[in-house]
Short mmCIF file of C-alpha atoms in Angstrom, two decimals:
data_model
loop_
_atom_site.label_atom_id
_atom_site.label_comp_id
_atom_site.label_asym_id
_atom_site.label_seq_id
_atom_site.Cartn_x
_atom_site.Cartn_y
_atom_site.Cartn_z
CA UNK A 35 19.31 16.29 4.80
CA UNK A 36 20.18 16.85 0.96
CA UNK A 37 22.29 15.71 -1.39
CA UNK A 38 22.79 11.93 -0.18
CA UNK A 39 24.08 8.51 -1.29
CA UNK A 40 20.60 6.69 -1.70
CA UNK A 41 20.30 3.08 -2.55
CA UNK A 42 17.03 0.71 -3.29
CA UNK A 43 17.30 -3.03 -2.33
CA UNK A 44 14.77 -4.95 -4.52
CA UNK A 45 15.69 -2.17 -7.31
CA UNK A 46 14.47 -4.95 -10.40
CA UNK A 47 10.76 -5.83 -8.54
CA UNK A 48 7.58 -4.06 -9.45
CA UNK A 49 7.52 -1.83 -6.13
CA UNK A 50 11.67 -0.97 -6.93
CA UNK A 51 11.09 -0.09 -10.13
CA UNK A 52 8.25 2.10 -9.12
CA UNK A 53 10.46 3.64 -6.88
CA UNK A 54 13.01 4.46 -9.10
CA UNK A 55 10.89 6.21 -11.88
CA UNK A 56 9.04 8.14 -8.82
CA UNK A 57 12.54 9.64 -7.44
CA UNK A 58 13.28 10.59 -10.80
CA UNK A 59 9.15 12.29 -11.68
CA UNK A 60 9.88 14.11 -8.07
CA UNK A 61 13.60 14.82 -8.44
CA UNK A 62 14.57 13.40 -5.57
CA UNK A 63 17.71 15.36 -4.10
CA UNK A 64 20.61 12.84 -4.14
CA UNK A 65 24.15 12.79 -4.83
CA UNK A 66 24.40 9.14 -5.83
CA UNK A 67 22.58 6.17 -6.38
CA UNK A 68 23.17 2.55 -5.89
CA UNK A 69 20.60 -0.50 -6.71
CA UNK A 70 20.47 -3.75 -5.55
CA UNK A 71 19.02 -7.23 -5.59
CA UNK A 72 19.21 -10.11 -5.04
CA UNK A 73 21.27 -13.01 -7.05
CA UNK A 74 18.53 -13.61 -9.17
CA UNK A 75 18.55 -10.56 -11.04
CA UNK A 76 21.63 -8.98 -9.72
CA UNK A 77 23.27 -7.89 -13.07
CA UNK A 78 20.38 -5.93 -14.71
CA UNK A 79 20.74 -2.93 -15.92
CA UNK A 80 18.10 -0.08 -15.03
CA UNK A 81 17.97 3.31 -16.53
CA UNK A 82 17.89 6.40 -13.86
CA UNK A 83 18.29 10.03 -15.14
CA UNK A 84 19.09 9.37 -18.57
CA UNK A 85 21.70 6.65 -17.99
CA UNK A 86 21.58 2.90 -17.45
CA UNK A 87 22.65 1.30 -13.96
CA UNK A 88 23.79 -2.35 -13.04
CA UNK A 89 22.10 -3.63 -10.33
CA UNK A 90 24.54 -5.13 -7.28
CA UNK A 91 24.39 -7.96 -5.25
CA UNK A 92 22.79 -7.26 -2.00
CA UNK A 93 25.21 -8.04 0.71
CA UNK A 94 26.00 -7.24 4.37
CA UNK A 95 28.67 -4.66 3.02
CA UNK A 96 26.98 -3.34 0.19
CA UNK A 97 25.21 -0.32 2.00
CA UNK A 98 28.34 0.79 3.98
CA UNK A 99 28.48 4.64 3.52
CA UNK A 100 24.51 4.74 2.01
CA UNK A 101 22.59 7.49 3.88
CA UNK A 102 18.93 6.52 2.70
CA UNK A 103 17.96 2.99 1.66
CA UNK A 104 14.68 2.33 0.33
CA UNK A 105 13.70 -1.38 0.53
CA UNK A 106 11.31 -3.35 -1.16
CA UNK A 107 12.15 -7.43 -0.86
CA UNK A 108 10.47 -10.03 1.15
CA UNK A 109 10.14 -9.87 5.08
CA UNK A 110 12.34 -12.32 6.15
CA UNK A 111 15.60 -10.46 3.67
CA UNK A 112 13.99 -7.29 5.60
CA UNK A 113 14.64 -8.86 9.20
CA UNK A 114 17.83 -9.45 8.49
CA UNK A 115 19.54 -6.94 6.42
CA UNK A 116 17.32 -3.62 7.74
CA UNK A 117 18.66 -3.50 11.62
CA UNK A 118 21.99 -4.03 10.76
CA UNK A 119 22.08 -1.16 8.11
CA UNK A 120 20.46 0.87 10.76
CA UNK A 121 23.06 0.15 13.38
CA UNK A 122 25.74 0.83 10.79
CA UNK A 123 24.09 4.21 10.40
CA UNK A 124 21.76 4.45 7.39
CA UNK A 125 18.36 5.21 7.77
CA UNK A 126 16.26 2.56 5.94
CA UNK A 127 12.54 3.11 4.92
CA UNK A 128 11.08 -0.43 4.53
CA UNK A 129 8.04 -1.50 2.15
CA UNK A 130 7.83 -5.11 4.04
CA UNK A 131 5.42 -6.37 6.60
CA UNK A 132 8.39 -7.72 8.87
CA UNK A 133 9.08 -4.20 11.30
CA UNK A 134 6.00 -2.54 11.34
CA UNK A 135 4.83 -3.06 14.80
CA UNK A 136 8.21 -2.70 16.31
CA UNK A 137 8.78 -0.20 19.02
CA UNK A 138 11.81 1.31 17.27
CA UNK A 139 10.52 0.98 13.95
CA UNK A 140 8.15 4.22 12.85
CA UNK A 141 5.18 3.21 10.92
CA UNK A 142 4.25 5.84 8.79
CA UNK A 143 2.06 7.78 5.94
CA UNK A 144 2.95 11.02 5.49
CA UNK A 145 -0.58 12.44 5.22
CA UNK A 146 -1.86 10.62 7.93
CA UNK A 147 0.61 10.93 11.10
CA UNK A 148 3.09 13.48 10.18
CA UNK A 149 4.04 13.30 14.06
CA UNK A 150 5.54 10.34 13.70
CA UNK A 151 8.85 12.06 12.13
CA UNK A 152 9.21 14.21 15.24
CA UNK A 153 10.16 11.41 17.48
CA UNK A 154 13.41 10.51 15.04
CA UNK A 155 13.89 6.99 14.18
CA UNK A 156 16.55 4.88 12.01
CA UNK A 157 13.97 2.65 10.21
CA UNK A 158 10.70 4.00 8.64
CA UNK A 159 8.58 1.22 7.93
CA UNK A 160 5.74 1.90 5.02
CA UNK A 161 2.45 -0.05 6.15
CA UNK A 162 0.18 -2.56 4.25
CA UNK A 163 -1.12 -0.97 1.10
CA UNK A 164 -4.62 -1.32 1.87
CA UNK A 165 -4.38 0.20 5.22
CA UNK A 166 -2.88 3.10 3.48
CA UNK A 167 -5.66 3.15 0.97
CA UNK A 168 -8.38 3.25 3.71
CA UNK A 169 -6.71 5.76 5.89
CA UNK A 170 -6.28 8.33 3.21
CA UNK A 171 -10.01 8.39 3.41
CA UNK A 172 -10.62 8.02 6.71
CA UNK A 173 -8.13 9.79 8.79
CA UNK A 174 -9.39 13.36 7.65
CA UNK A 175 -13.10 12.35 8.44
CA UNK A 176 -11.46 10.90 11.92
CA UNK A 177 -9.42 14.41 12.59
CA UNK A 178 -12.85 15.99 12.08
CA UNK A 179 -15.46 14.29 13.69
CA UNK A 180 -13.05 11.50 15.76
CA UNK A 181 -13.19 7.78 14.67
CA UNK A 182 -15.14 4.77 16.64
CA UNK A 183 -15.21 2.34 14.82
CA UNK A 184 -14.88 0.78 11.13
CA UNK A 185 -15.72 -2.22 9.10
CA UNK A 186 -13.58 -2.86 6.03
CA UNK A 187 -13.94 -5.06 2.69
CA UNK A 188 -11.17 -4.75 0.62
CA UNK A 189 -11.21 -5.90 -3.15
CA UNK A 190 -7.08 -6.21 -3.66
CA UNK A 191 -5.44 -6.39 -7.09
CA UNK A 192 -2.86 -9.31 -8.04
CA UNK A 193 -0.25 -7.05 -8.31
CA UNK A 194 -0.28 -6.88 -4.49
CA UNK A 195 0.93 -10.48 -5.10
CA UNK A 196 3.61 -9.24 -7.07
CA UNK A 197 4.49 -9.76 -11.14
CA UNK A 198 4.02 -13.47 -10.71
CA UNK A 199 0.58 -12.59 -9.38
CA UNK A 200 -0.38 -10.83 -12.38
CA UNK A 201 1.14 -13.27 -14.97
CA UNK A 202 -1.09 -15.91 -12.98
CA UNK A 203 -4.10 -14.00 -13.54
CA UNK A 204 -3.03 -13.45 -17.39
CA UNK A 205 -2.42 -16.93 -17.98
CA UNK A 206 -6.02 -18.16 -16.89
CA UNK A 207 -7.68 -15.69 -18.71
CA UNK A 208 -5.59 -16.81 -21.99
CA UNK A 209 -6.81 -20.44 -20.91
CA UNK A 210 -10.40 -19.51 -20.35
CA UNK A 211 -11.10 -17.48 -23.50
CA UNK A 212 -13.92 -19.12 -25.49
CA UNK A 213 -14.96 -20.65 -22.63
CA UNK A 214 -16.73 -18.15 -20.77
CA UNK A 215 -20.54 -20.01 -21.37
CA UNK A 216 -18.69 -22.94 -19.51
CA UNK A 217 -18.17 -20.90 -16.60
CA UNK A 218 -21.95 -20.78 -15.46
CA UNK A 219 -21.60 -24.65 -14.98
CA UNK A 220 -17.35 -25.29 -14.31
CA UNK A 221 -15.87 -28.06 -14.02
CA UNK A 222 -13.79 -27.25 -10.79
CA UNK A 223 -11.18 -30.29 -11.62
CA UNK A 224 -10.25 -28.24 -14.88
CA UNK A 225 -10.06 -24.95 -14.04
CA UNK A 226 -6.56 -23.50 -13.99
CA UNK A 227 -4.97 -22.87 -11.00
CA UNK A 228 -1.78 -21.44 -10.20
CA UNK A 229 1.08 -21.50 -7.22
CA UNK A 230 0.25 -17.59 -6.19
CA UNK A 231 -3.28 -18.08 -5.60
CA UNK A 232 -4.40 -21.33 -4.68
CA UNK A 233 -7.43 -21.31 -6.55
CA UNK A 234 -8.73 -19.57 -10.30
CA UNK A 235 -8.22 -15.76 -9.71
CA UNK A 236 -9.79 -15.31 -13.65
CA UNK A 237 -12.93 -14.31 -13.32
CA UNK A 238 -13.02 -14.99 -9.56
CA UNK A 239 -12.72 -13.50 -6.27
CA UNK A 240 -10.79 -14.80 -3.82
CA UNK A 241 -11.74 -14.48 0.10
CA UNK A 242 -8.23 -15.33 1.42
CA UNK A 243 -5.33 -13.16 1.07
CA UNK A 244 -1.61 -14.35 3.15
CA UNK A 245 -2.75 -17.60 5.52
CA UNK A 246 -5.69 -18.33 7.94
CA UNK A 247 -4.59 -17.63 11.49
CA UNK A 248 -6.15 -20.81 13.26
CA UNK A 249 -7.26 -19.15 16.17
CA UNK A 250 -8.84 -16.39 15.13
CA UNK A 251 -10.10 -17.80 11.62
CA UNK A 252 -8.72 -14.13 9.99
CA UNK A 253 -5.90 -14.56 7.92
CA UNK A 254 -2.85 -12.28 8.62
CA UNK A 255 -3.58 -9.85 5.78
CA UNK A 256 -6.49 -8.57 7.87
CA UNK A 257 -4.65 -8.98 10.79
CA UNK A 258 -1.87 -6.41 9.47
CA UNK A 259 -4.80 -3.71 8.75
CA UNK A 260 -6.32 -4.68 12.06
CA UNK A 261 -3.12 -3.43 14.02
CA UNK A 262 -1.79 -1.39 11.79
CA UNK A 263 -4.59 0.96 11.66
CA UNK A 264 -4.53 1.45 15.27
CA UNK A 265 -1.00 2.02 15.36
CA UNK A 266 -1.17 4.85 12.36
CA UNK A 267 -4.33 6.72 14.12
CA UNK A 268 -3.03 6.13 17.82
CA UNK A 269 -6.30 4.77 18.55
CA UNK A 270 -5.44 1.23 20.43
CA UNK A 271 -8.87 0.87 21.35
CA UNK A 272 -10.24 1.18 17.64
CA UNK A 273 -13.20 -1.27 17.20
CA UNK A 274 -12.03 -2.31 13.74
CA UNK A 275 -13.19 -5.53 11.21
CA UNK A 276 -11.49 -6.33 8.20
CA UNK A 277 -12.56 -8.86 5.26
CA UNK A 278 -9.91 -9.25 2.61
CA UNK A 279 -10.45 -10.29 -0.99
CA UNK A 280 -8.22 -10.98 -3.90
CA UNK A 281 -10.08 -9.73 -7.59
CA UNK A 282 -8.99 -10.23 -10.83
CA UNK A 283 -7.90 -6.71 -11.41
CA UNK A 284 -3.99 -5.83 -12.58
CA UNK A 285 -3.43 -2.85 -10.44
CA UNK A 286 -5.34 -1.08 -7.99
CA UNK A 287 -6.57 -1.69 -4.41
CA UNK A 288 -10.40 -0.86 -3.44
CA UNK A 289 -11.85 -0.60 -0.23
CA UNK A 290 -15.57 -0.38 1.04
CA UNK A 291 -15.85 1.33 4.40
CA UNK A 292 -18.44 1.43 7.19
CA UNK A 293 -17.32 4.35 9.80
CA UNK A 294 -18.98 5.50 13.38
CA UNK A 295 -17.79 8.55 14.37
CA UNK A 296 -18.04 10.60 17.84
CA UNK A 297 -20.88 12.75 16.30
CA UNK A 298 -23.27 13.50 14.17
CA UNK A 299 -21.62 13.60 10.83
CA UNK A 300 -23.51 14.30 7.37
CA UNK A 301 -22.51 13.26 4.12
CA UNK A 302 -22.29 17.06 3.09
CA UNK A 303 -19.53 17.85 5.63
CA UNK A 304 -17.42 14.43 4.75
CA UNK A 305 -17.62 15.82 0.73
CA UNK A 306 -16.18 19.12 2.52
CA UNK A 307 -13.27 17.83 4.68
CA UNK A 308 -12.30 15.01 1.73
CA UNK A 309 -12.38 17.78 -1.09
CA UNK A 310 -9.69 19.21 0.23
CA UNK A 311 -7.49 16.49 1.91
CA UNK A 312 -4.09 16.14 0.74
CA UNK A 313 -3.59 13.46 -1.37
CA UNK A 314 -7.36 12.21 -2.22
CA UNK A 315 -9.37 13.50 -5.17
CA UNK A 316 -13.37 13.34 -4.23
CA UNK A 317 -15.00 11.39 -7.01
CA UNK A 318 -18.58 11.65 -5.69
CA UNK A 319 -21.45 12.67 -7.95
CA UNK A 320 -24.17 9.74 -8.13
CA UNK A 321 -26.32 11.95 -10.49
CA UNK A 322 -23.23 12.15 -12.85
CA UNK A 323 -22.29 8.55 -12.69
CA UNK A 324 -19.01 9.35 -10.56
CA UNK A 325 -17.42 7.48 -8.37
CA UNK A 326 -14.16 5.82 -8.01
CA UNK A 327 -12.76 2.30 -9.41
CA UNK A 328 -9.41 1.08 -9.68
CA UNK A 329 -8.81 1.41 -13.37
CA UNK A 330 -9.13 5.35 -12.69
CA UNK A 331 -6.90 5.14 -9.63
CA UNK A 332 -4.02 3.15 -11.44
CA UNK A 333 -0.69 5.25 -12.39
CA UNK A 334 -1.68 8.29 -9.97
CA UNK A 335 -0.61 9.37 -6.63
CA UNK A 336 -4.13 10.38 -5.36
CA UNK A 337 -6.42 8.11 -3.61
CA UNK A 338 -9.88 8.30 -5.20
CA UNK A 339 -12.88 8.77 -2.66
CA UNK A 340 -16.52 8.62 -3.21
CA UNK A 341 -19.73 7.00 -2.83
CA UNK A 342 -20.11 8.66 0.27
CA UNK A 343 -23.81 7.40 1.55
CA UNK A 344 -25.42 7.45 5.47
CA UNK A 345 -27.12 4.55 6.71
CA UNK A 346 -31.15 5.35 7.46
CA UNK A 347 -31.39 6.28 11.05
CA UNK A 348 -27.84 6.72 11.81
CA UNK A 349 -26.05 10.73 11.74
CA UNK A 350 -23.06 9.09 13.04
CA UNK A 351 -22.15 6.79 10.36
CA UNK A 352 -20.60 6.65 7.22
CA UNK A 353 -20.25 4.38 4.17
CA UNK A 354 -17.90 5.10 1.66
CA UNK A 355 -15.40 3.79 -1.40
CA UNK A 356 -11.84 4.39 -1.90
CA UNK A 357 -9.44 3.54 -4.77
CA UNK A 358 -5.28 3.59 -4.90
CA UNK A 359 -3.03 2.56 -6.92
CA UNK A 360 -1.04 -0.43 -4.48
CA UNK A 361 2.37 -0.17 -6.66
CA UNK A 362 2.17 4.04 -5.93
CA UNK A 363 0.82 5.20 -2.65
CA UNK A 364 0.43 1.52 -1.68
CA UNK A 365 4.14 1.40 -1.71
CA UNK A 366 6.69 3.26 -3.63
CA UNK A 367 5.45 6.75 -3.42
CA UNK A 368 4.53 6.36 0.01
CA UNK A 369 8.11 5.55 0.59
CA UNK A 370 9.63 8.07 -1.58
CA UNK A 371 7.00 10.92 0.35
CA UNK A 372 8.73 9.54 3.90
CA UNK A 373 12.23 9.97 2.20
CA UNK A 374 11.59 13.51 1.12
CA UNK A 375 10.55 14.45 4.65
CA UNK A 376 13.57 13.17 6.26
CA UNK A 377 15.65 15.04 3.23
CA UNK A 378 13.97 17.92 4.05
CA UNK A 379 14.51 17.52 7.73
CA UNK A 380 10.89 18.57 8.21
CA UNK A 381 9.79 18.10 12.01
#
């Protein structure tokens, strides 16, 4: 498919705006672009290709005649309009968590499971931003040596909770400015607490993203990461566990990974594999103080991977650290890359 009628749903949010930027950066082949949002931000003017466009109101009829829709709205809204649009002939690339495990929707990271395009679908789901960062590092290693198990800890930026999460961090840092010494013995009752994170996020880390599952004790963010990894890698029996943590970083998710493989796998071989992996930059030179950080990953398309080590006495295991921009590769860029594959009709 080329020269399509394209729409962005949720165009005024952080991910929607990033989608708009990336479509322009990558010269996406479209004839016509429509922008949609909720009542709260419909009417906003956004710039694309040197002209301003008015964001329309998303209604059931709004996408009539649209060939491809890129969606960045909440799960509850996506569950309603995405299947309806697909039934009317629109192909949808959805960034919400609503449809990722539906058998009729394809969950895709183009560099990880491109075979998903061969099956054909009307709905393509963008995975969780944390598992995208993790699998950009792990998938090339899996292809080389076979992944058996992985233990994952995440360090997720506040922008993962949207613009309101960034505002909450900024406001709390301002409120605490000049009182940093007091945080050695804080009065918890007077610390700033916002509606987004539930505890103070400034100068703190929170081992809770989404809500707790009362049965397992995992958060639903951790459950999503575990389920989606198995589907993306076609490894339903993968032994995987996750601990997801919010950190006071504006943009950029990081993951610490402990992976076990089906055969001995050296640090040297792993570096060789990652040095040529698509969408990955190897940042792993301890002697030169080179290793990934989220600020270095912010604003770029590639996932940074480094700190590659081997636990003593375990030649089939590796430890590594990866960072990616959660607004770009973790959301908007991955969606546009899916759209590009569809536009080029690459199987």
